[in-house]
Structures are given as structure tokens and as C-alpha cells.
């Protein structure tokens, strides 16, 4: 498992091939099926709420930054074995073509995340010294869906993850390679994220550096089709 470190960016590292292509293909299918269910549930609900997304001053002043308010729908999804998941779905988050869903707390994680993702990610965090072996964790999951809009797959503008998302941010890229950028003052660093990579933001890189995902050319899906999925985990 190849690990890339960044001496100039404390707390940032990337496992380049943490998960296999077959694992990622399976999780991408599960994520896309869940996205379809979210869209259906949102259409039925017909009710939206406003969420304030606080950002530090060094991000708020950046060009093309997140709006301070985003609209979401509260959704409850049925899972296997009579489980149900509560989540918050944002059909448009940050820019056109980017949808996002928050799952807060261990009881609200989708089955495929509970069953296949948590154990190897936790093991990696223990090996890095970011989690104690017997430490109890409360997990948060953010699912990002990037769609084809006018021949371009959407990105995610510069932002800093809100503190409620967890003390460490772990980004798993499960569909299509992407270009991630992290910046502080005038320093901008490019990080290629192949499918199966796991990027970790901890410490200074988590709280004092802003990051974004750049848009990319469409692979030829129909307009509005999801072409890239990323799964972002955090813990308290």
C-alpha cells in the first residue's frame, strides 16, 4: 500500500491504492443506487430547509467559495433487517451538478459502509496513531455525487470541513480519478486521486488549509448523470 506524504502540509497523506478496483466498483454501484433513492425521496417530500455552512475568513474571502446557506431535505431510508437511516440530502451543494448527503452517527451509516469500509479505514487510522486501539468512535459520512452539466463533471469549491464532521477527514475516491487541490495563503498543491485512493486530512491540514476538487471533462454520460462518487468519513 503506497503512502504519499507532504512535508510542507502537516497532517496530509494519501494511500494511493488503499482499496481495489473491484471494491470501489461495488461501492460505486451501492452509492449510485442510494443516490437514486435519495432523489425519489426528495421529490416525494417536496420540503426543503436551509443550512448555514460556517467557513473561516480565509475561505469566505476566496473566489468561487461556498454559499453561506444551502438547501436540504431530511430523508429516512429503509435498509436491510428493518434498519432505517436518517440523513440530510442537498440536491445542489456548492455548485451546479454537485449533490451531497450527510449521515450522522453510527446508527445512520449505510450497510455497505458498516460492512466493508469502516474496519480497514479504522485500522489505517490506528496505524497512523490518530485513533487508540480501544477508542470508541462516533462516525460521520458524507457522500458526494458529481454530475455531468453541459459536458463537464462538477467539482467542489474551496472549503474547510466544518468541525462537526470530525477531527480527521478521510476521502475515499471510488469512481473516476480526480484532481484534489489544497491551499494556504499563496501555496497551492495538486494531488491526483486515483480510484481506490484514501486521502487523510488531520491536524493543521484539516483545520488551517482549504481544499477543493476540480471539475473535469465528462466521460459521455447523459446530462445530469452521476460520473464520480466520493465517500468522506470523519469521527469524533
XYZ file of N, CA, C and O in Angstrom, residues 86-206:
484
model
N -31.442 7.924 8.902
C -31.811 9.332 8.796
C -30.634 10.100 8.207
O -29.488 9.888 8.613
N -30.916 10.958 7.254
C -29.842 11.714 6.608
C -30.370 13.050 6.118
O -31.576 13.314 6.146
N -29.452 13.882 5.662
C -29.781 15.208 5.132
C -29.227 15.285 3.719
O -28.006 15.171 3.519
N -30.113 15.456 2.739
C -29.715 15.412 1.336
C -29.779 16.804 0.727
O -30.805 17.479 0.800
N -28.648 17.218 0.125
C -28.529 18.506 -0.559
C -28.463 18.222 -2.066
O -27.403 17.818 -2.568
N -29.549 18.404 -2.817
C -29.519 18.116 -4.255
C -28.528 18.982 -5.025
O -28.026 18.581 -6.084
N -28.235 20.172 -4.509
C -27.220 21.057 -5.091
C -26.408 21.636 -3.960
O -26.962 22.300 -3.078
N -25.099 21.390 -3.956
C -24.263 21.863 -2.859
C -22.989 22.477 -3.432
O -22.188 21.793 -4.066
N -22.827 23.757 -3.232
C -21.600 24.427 -3.680
C -21.674 24.936 -5.095
O -21.406 26.089 -5.364
N -22.013 24.057 -6.027
C -22.146 24.468 -7.417
C -23.058 23.498 -8.152
O -23.343 22.389 -7.677
N -23.541 23.917 -9.303
C -24.456 23.090 -10.082
C -23.805 21.757 -10.431
O -22.659 21.705 -10.861
N -24.553 20.674 -10.216
C -24.048 19.353 -10.560
C -23.411 18.599 -9.404
O -23.027 17.440 -9.562
N -23.311 19.220 -8.246
C -22.748 18.540 -7.074
C -23.857 18.325 -6.057
O -24.469 19.281 -5.574
N -24.154 17.065 -5.740
C -25.118 16.719 -4.698
C -24.369 16.088 -3.533
O -23.313 15.473 -3.719
N -24.940 16.222 -2.344
C -24.229 15.785 -1.139
C -25.243 15.263 -0.129
O -26.345 15.790 -0.003
N -24.850 14.206 0.600
C -25.713 13.677 1.645
C -24.900 13.433 2.908
O -23.811 12.852 2.857
N -25.443 13.890 4.052
C -24.814 13.695 5.364
C -25.517 12.567 6.110
O -26.740 12.543 6.208
N -24.713 11.658 6.658
C -25.201 10.623 7.559
C -24.468 10.812 8.881
O -23.253 10.658 8.946
N -25.194 11.106 9.931
C -24.572 11.458 11.209
C -24.794 10.341 12.223
O -25.941 9.980 12.515
N -23.722 9.797 12.764
C -23.823 8.792 13.805
C -23.761 7.377 13.275
O -24.169 7.095 12.148
N -23.261 6.466 14.096
C -23.040 5.090 13.677
C -24.314 4.396 13.223
O -24.305 3.577 12.303
N -25.447 4.694 13.867
C -26.705 4.029 13.532
C -27.225 4.422 12.156
O -28.072 3.722 11.591
N -26.721 5.509 11.600
C -27.214 6.002 10.316
C -26.273 5.730 9.149
O -26.460 6.281 8.059
N -25.269 4.883 9.340
C -24.375 4.546 8.233
C -25.013 3.486 7.343
O -25.569 2.499 7.843
N -24.941 3.620 6.021
C -25.470 2.587 5.124
C -24.792 1.243 5.359
O -23.639 1.176 5.813
N -25.492 0.170 5.019
C -24.980 -1.177 5.264
C -23.614 -1.408 4.634
O -22.722 -2.004 5.244
N -23.433 -0.967 3.379
C -22.175 -1.271 2.700
C -20.993 -0.538 3.328
O -19.851 -0.998 3.242
N -21.261 0.584 3.997
C -20.193 1.303 4.702
C -19.864 0.586 6.010
O -18.693 0.348 6.336
N -20.875 0.222 6.753
C -20.670 -0.508 8.010
C -19.957 -1.834 7.780
O -19.089 -2.229 8.553
N -20.345 -2.526 6.697
C -19.843 -3.869 6.484
C -18.483 -3.967 5.823
O -17.750 -4.939 6.060
N -18.115 -2.984 4.975
C -16.881 -3.131 4.220
C -15.846 -2.043 4.354
O -14.670 -2.267 4.065
N -16.260 -0.873 4.823
C -15.358 0.273 4.823
C -14.740 0.593 6.182
O -13.549 0.908 6.276
N -15.542 0.532 7.219
C -15.081 1.058 8.499
C -13.851 0.332 9.039
O -12.915 0.970 9.518
N -13.857 -0.997 8.998
C -12.761 -1.753 9.619
C -11.399 -1.427 9.013
O -10.451 -1.107 9.747
N -11.218 -1.474 7.669
C -9.887 -1.159 7.132
C -9.498 0.304 7.301
O -8.308 0.614 7.467
N -10.464 1.211 7.276
C -10.136 2.615 7.481
C -9.736 2.854 8.936
O -8.754 3.554 9.216
N -10.465 2.263 9.852
C -10.083 2.405 11.254
C -8.694 1.825 11.497
O -7.880 2.420 12.224
N -8.403 0.672 10.911
C -7.086 0.066 11.084
C -5.987 1.015 10.616
O -4.954 1.170 11.277
N -6.207 1.667 9.469
C -5.220 2.617 8.955
C -5.034 3.789 9.921
O -3.914 4.250 10.158
N -6.134 4.279 10.511
C -6.040 5.396 11.455
C -5.317 4.980 12.742
O -4.586 5.775 13.335
N -5.517 3.725 13.163
C -4.783 3.234 14.336
C -3.290 3.150 14.041
O -2.456 3.527 14.877
N -2.941 2.661 12.858
C -1.535 2.549 12.480
C -0.865 3.918 12.392
O 0.343 4.043 12.636
N -1.632 4.944 12.054
C -1.085 6.303 11.986
C -1.047 6.995 13.350
O -0.529 8.107 13.475
N -1.609 6.342 14.369
C -1.626 6.940 15.694
C -2.702 7.984 15.880
O -2.670 8.741 16.859
N -3.686 8.027 14.982
C -4.769 9.001 15.077
C -5.949 8.477 15.884
O -6.840 9.239 16.252
N -5.965 7.170 16.137
C -7.022 6.531 16.916
C -6.368 5.505 17.842
O -5.464 4.765 17.420
N -6.827 5.453 19.091
C -6.374 4.414 20.014
C -7.093 3.105 19.706
O -8.215 3.103 19.202
N -6.450 1.995 20.039
C -6.983 0.683 19.675
C -8.387 0.453 20.205
O -9.252 -0.072 19.505
N -8.665 0.805 21.442
C -9.969 0.543 22.064
C -10.854 1.782 22.113
O -11.880 1.795 22.798
N -10.472 2.806 21.408
C -11.228 4.067 21.429
C -12.572 3.918 20.731
O -12.657 3.397 19.623
N -13.628 4.354 21.391
C -14.960 4.332 20.781
C -15.126 5.571 19.907
O -14.831 6.686 20.345
N -15.605 5.354 18.695
C -15.726 6.451 17.735
C -17.176 6.638 17.306
O -17.920 5.668 17.142
N -17.554 7.891 17.128
C -18.830 8.237 16.505
C -18.525 8.709 15.090
O -17.822 9.707 14.900
N -19.033 7.991 14.102
C -18.685 8.239 12.706
C -19.675 9.172 12.035
O -20.867 9.179 12.358
N -19.174 9.946 11.100
C -19.975 10.785 10.202
C -19.585 10.404 8.765
O -18.417 10.168 8.478
N -20.566 10.334 7.898
C -20.313 10.023 6.491
C -20.913 11.108 5.615
O -22.061 11.504 5.806
N -20.126 11.572 4.656
C -20.621 12.466 3.612
C -20.445 11.769 2.277
O -19.339 11.343 1.933
N -21.530 11.625 1.520
C -21.461 11.062 0.172
C -21.567 12.207 -0.831
O -22.507 13.007 -0.773
N -20.593 12.299 -1.730
C -20.574 13.338 -2.758
C -20.857 12.719 -4.120
O -20.212 11.741 -4.507
N -21.802 13.313 -4.840
C -22.172 12.856 -6.170
C -21.906 13.993 -7.167
O -22.472 15.085 -7.033
N -21.045 13.736 -8.147
C -20.642 14.758 -9.112
C -21.245 14.414 -10.474
O -20.984 13.339 -11.026
N -22.022 15.357 -11.035
C -22.824 15.084 -12.221
C -22.303 15.810 -13.458
O -21.561 16.795 -13.359
N -22.721 15.308 -14.608
C -22.414 15.926 -15.894
C -23.343 17.116 -16.111
O -24.559 16.965 -16.190
N -22.753 18.299 -16.211
C -23.513 19.517 -16.507
C -22.876 20.172 -17.724
O -21.756 20.696 -17.640
N -23.551 20.095 -18.859
C -23.034 20.727 -20.069
C -21.705 20.174 -20.527
O -20.872 20.909 -21.064
N -21.483 18.879 -20.314
C -20.236 18.261 -20.754
C -19.094 18.342 -19.761
O -17.991 17.883 -20.053
N -19.365 18.899 -18.573
C -18.350 18.998 -17.522
C -18.868 18.357 -16.247
O -20.004 18.620 -15.834
N -18.039 17.525 -15.640
C -18.401 16.933 -14.349
C -18.065 17.948 -13.253
O -16.947 18.467 -13.196
N -19.040 18.214 -12.419
C -18.893 19.246 -11.398
C -17.743 18.948 -10.441
O -17.312 17.797 -10.289
N -17.264 20.014 -9.791
C -16.277 19.884 -8.733
C -16.861 20.356 -7.418
O -18.075 20.407 -7.244
N -15.975 20.731 -6.496
C -16.379 21.209 -5.164
C -15.488 22.404 -4.850
O -14.274 22.258 -4.770
N -16.036 23.628 -4.688
C -15.199 24.815 -4.467
C -14.362 24.727 -3.192
O -14.594 23.875 -2.327
N -13.386 25.626 -3.071
C -12.554 25.674 -1.875
C -13.421 25.776 -0.617
O -14.362 26.575 -0.545
N -13.077 24.984 0.385
C -13.799 24.983 1.649
C -12.929 24.322 2.716
O -11.906 23.707 2.413
N -13.342 24.466 3.956
C -12.780 23.717 5.072
C -13.925 22.942 5.698
O -14.990 23.509 5.964
N -13.760 21.644 5.914
C -14.827 20.851 6.513
C -15.187 21.412 7.884
O -14.307 21.738 8.693
N -16.491 21.506 8.161
C -16.932 22.068 9.432
C -16.492 21.149 10.568
O -16.365 19.933 10.392
N -16.233 21.703 11.774
C -15.761 20.881 12.894
C -16.664 19.700 13.220
O -16.187 18.641 13.643
N -17.985 19.849 13.007
C -18.923 18.769 13.322
C -18.691 17.519 12.483
O -19.143 16.431 12.844
N -17.961 17.650 11.372
C -17.697 16.494 10.520
C -16.640 15.558 11.105
O -16.452 14.455 10.580
N -15.942 15.982 12.153
C -14.966 15.100 12.778
C -13.583 15.703 12.830
O -13.266 16.653 12.104
N -12.731 15.132 13.677
C -11.396 15.684 13.885
C -10.434 15.294 12.768
O -9.374 15.903 12.611
N -10.774 14.275 12.009
C -9.982 13.849 10.857
C -10.922 13.672 9.675
O -12.044 13.182 9.835
N -10.496 14.093 8.490
C -11.264 13.890 7.264
C -10.575 12.829 6.421
O -9.387 12.936 6.132
N -11.334 11.811 6.008
C -10.805 10.714 5.190
C -11.636 10.620 3.913
O -12.831 10.332 3.978
N -11.023 10.869 2.770
C -11.728 10.931 1.482
C -11.379 9.701 0.662
O -10.215 9.500 0.290
N -12.383 8.885 0.382
C -12.201 7.686 -0.433
C -12.778 7.939 -1.819
O -13.965 8.224 -1.961
N -11.938 7.834 -2.839
C -12.363 8.053 -4.214
C -12.734 6.703 -4.839
O -11.876 5.860 -5.041
N -14.034 6.517 -5.153
C -14.484 5.216 -5.646
C -14.870 5.214 -7.123
O -15.173 4.152 -7.664
N -14.861 6.374 -7.776
C -15.310 6.404 -9.176
C -14.623 7.547 -9.929
O -14.859 8.702 -9.641
N -13.763 7.241 -10.850
C -13.017 8.165 -11.695
C -11.914 8.903 -10.937
O -12.106 9.404 -9.835
N -10.751 8.958 -11.539
C -9.640 9.731 -10.974
C -10.014 11.195 -10.915
O -10.733 11.708 -11.779
N -9.533 11.889 -9.901
C -9.869 13.300 -9.722
C -8.632 14.079 -9.312
O -7.652 13.524 -8.803
N -8.702 15.402 -9.510
C -7.631 16.301 -9.087
C -8.092 17.070 -7.866
O -9.046 17.853 -7.921
N -7.411 16.834 -6.758
C -7.662 17.491 -5.483
C -6.623 18.588 -5.315
O -5.450 18.404 -5.648
N -7.044 19.741 -4.804
C -6.101 20.821 -4.502
C -6.265 21.256 -3.063
O -7.381 21.334 -2.534
N -5.140 21.550 -2.425
C -5.150 22.051 -1.057
C -4.291 23.313 -1.029
O -3.240 23.377 -1.685
N -4.751 24.332 -0.303
C -4.096 25.641 -0.391
C -4.076 26.346 0.965
O -4.969 26.175 1.798
N -3.015 27.150 1.146
C -2.902 28.040 2.288
C -2.118 29.260 1.841
O -1.035 29.118 1.267
N -2.671 30.443 2.073
C -2.089 31.682 1.552
C -1.919 31.544 0.031
O -2.888 31.268 -0.657
N -0.707 31.673 -0.475
C -0.499 31.572 -1.926
C -0.043 30.182 -2.366
O 0.143 29.928 -3.548
N 0.163 29.288 -1.416
C 0.652 27.943 -1.743
C -0.509 27.033 -2.115
O -1.456 26.870 -1.338
N -0.453 26.452 -3.316
C -1.473 25.519 -3.791
C -0.766 24.229 -4.216
O 0.192 24.268 -4.991
N -1.241 23.096 -3.708
C -0.648 21.805 -4.032
C -1.671 20.921 -4.720
O -2.801 20.782 -4.241
N -1.277 20.336 -5.856
C -2.132 19.399 -6.588
C -1.897 17.981 -6.079
O -0.750 17.569 -5.870
N -2.985 17.226 -5.917
C -2.897 15.823 -5.505
C -3.824 15.010 -6.402
O -5.038 15.195 -6.374
N -3.256 14.123 -7.203
C -4.077 13.241 -8.029
C -4.647 12.126 -7.145
O -3.912 11.511 -6.371
N -5.947 11.883 -7.304
C -6.617 10.849 -6.521
C -7.112 9.747 -7.452
O -8.191 9.855 -8.038
N -6.349 8.675 -7.610
C -6.830 7.564 -8.426
C -7.971 6.829 -7.722
O -8.171 6.983 -6.508
N -8.713 6.029 -8.470
C -9.753 5.201 -7.868
C -9.100 4.255 -6.868
O -8.074 3.639 -7.150
N -9.675 4.162 -5.671
C -9.123 3.323 -4.614
C -8.227 4.056 -3.645
O -7.788 3.477 -2.646
N -7.950 5.336 -3.906
C -7.081 6.099 -3.004
C -7.852 6.562 -1.776
O -9.071 6.764 -1.812
N -7.119 6.747 -0.689
C -7.668 7.266 0.561
C -6.817 8.444 0.987
O -5.640 8.285 1.321
N -7.398 9.638 0.959
C -6.704 10.859 1.362
C -7.113 11.207 2.779
O -8.300 11.152 3.122
N -6.132 11.558 3.609
C -6.384 11.853 5.020
C -5.933 13.273 5.338
O -4.783 13.648 5.074
N -6.843 14.055 5.905
C -6.560 15.398 6.407
C -6.658 15.360 7.922
O -7.728 15.074 8.478
N -5.537 15.639 8.597
C -5.529 15.669 10.051
C -4.730 16.880 10.515
O -3.973 17.475 9.749
N -4.911 17.238 11.768
C -4.122 18.334 12.326
C -4.237 19.625 11.531
O -5.332 20.072 11.182
N -3.072 20.228 11.238
C -3.054 21.518 10.551
C -3.741 21.464 9.194
O -4.481 22.376 8.821
N -3.512 20.411 8.430
C -4.115 20.326 7.095
C -5.637 20.264 7.170
O -6.332 20.706 6.255
N -6.165 19.742 8.247
C -7.618 19.604 8.423
C -8.272 20.946 8.721
O -9.369 21.241 8.222
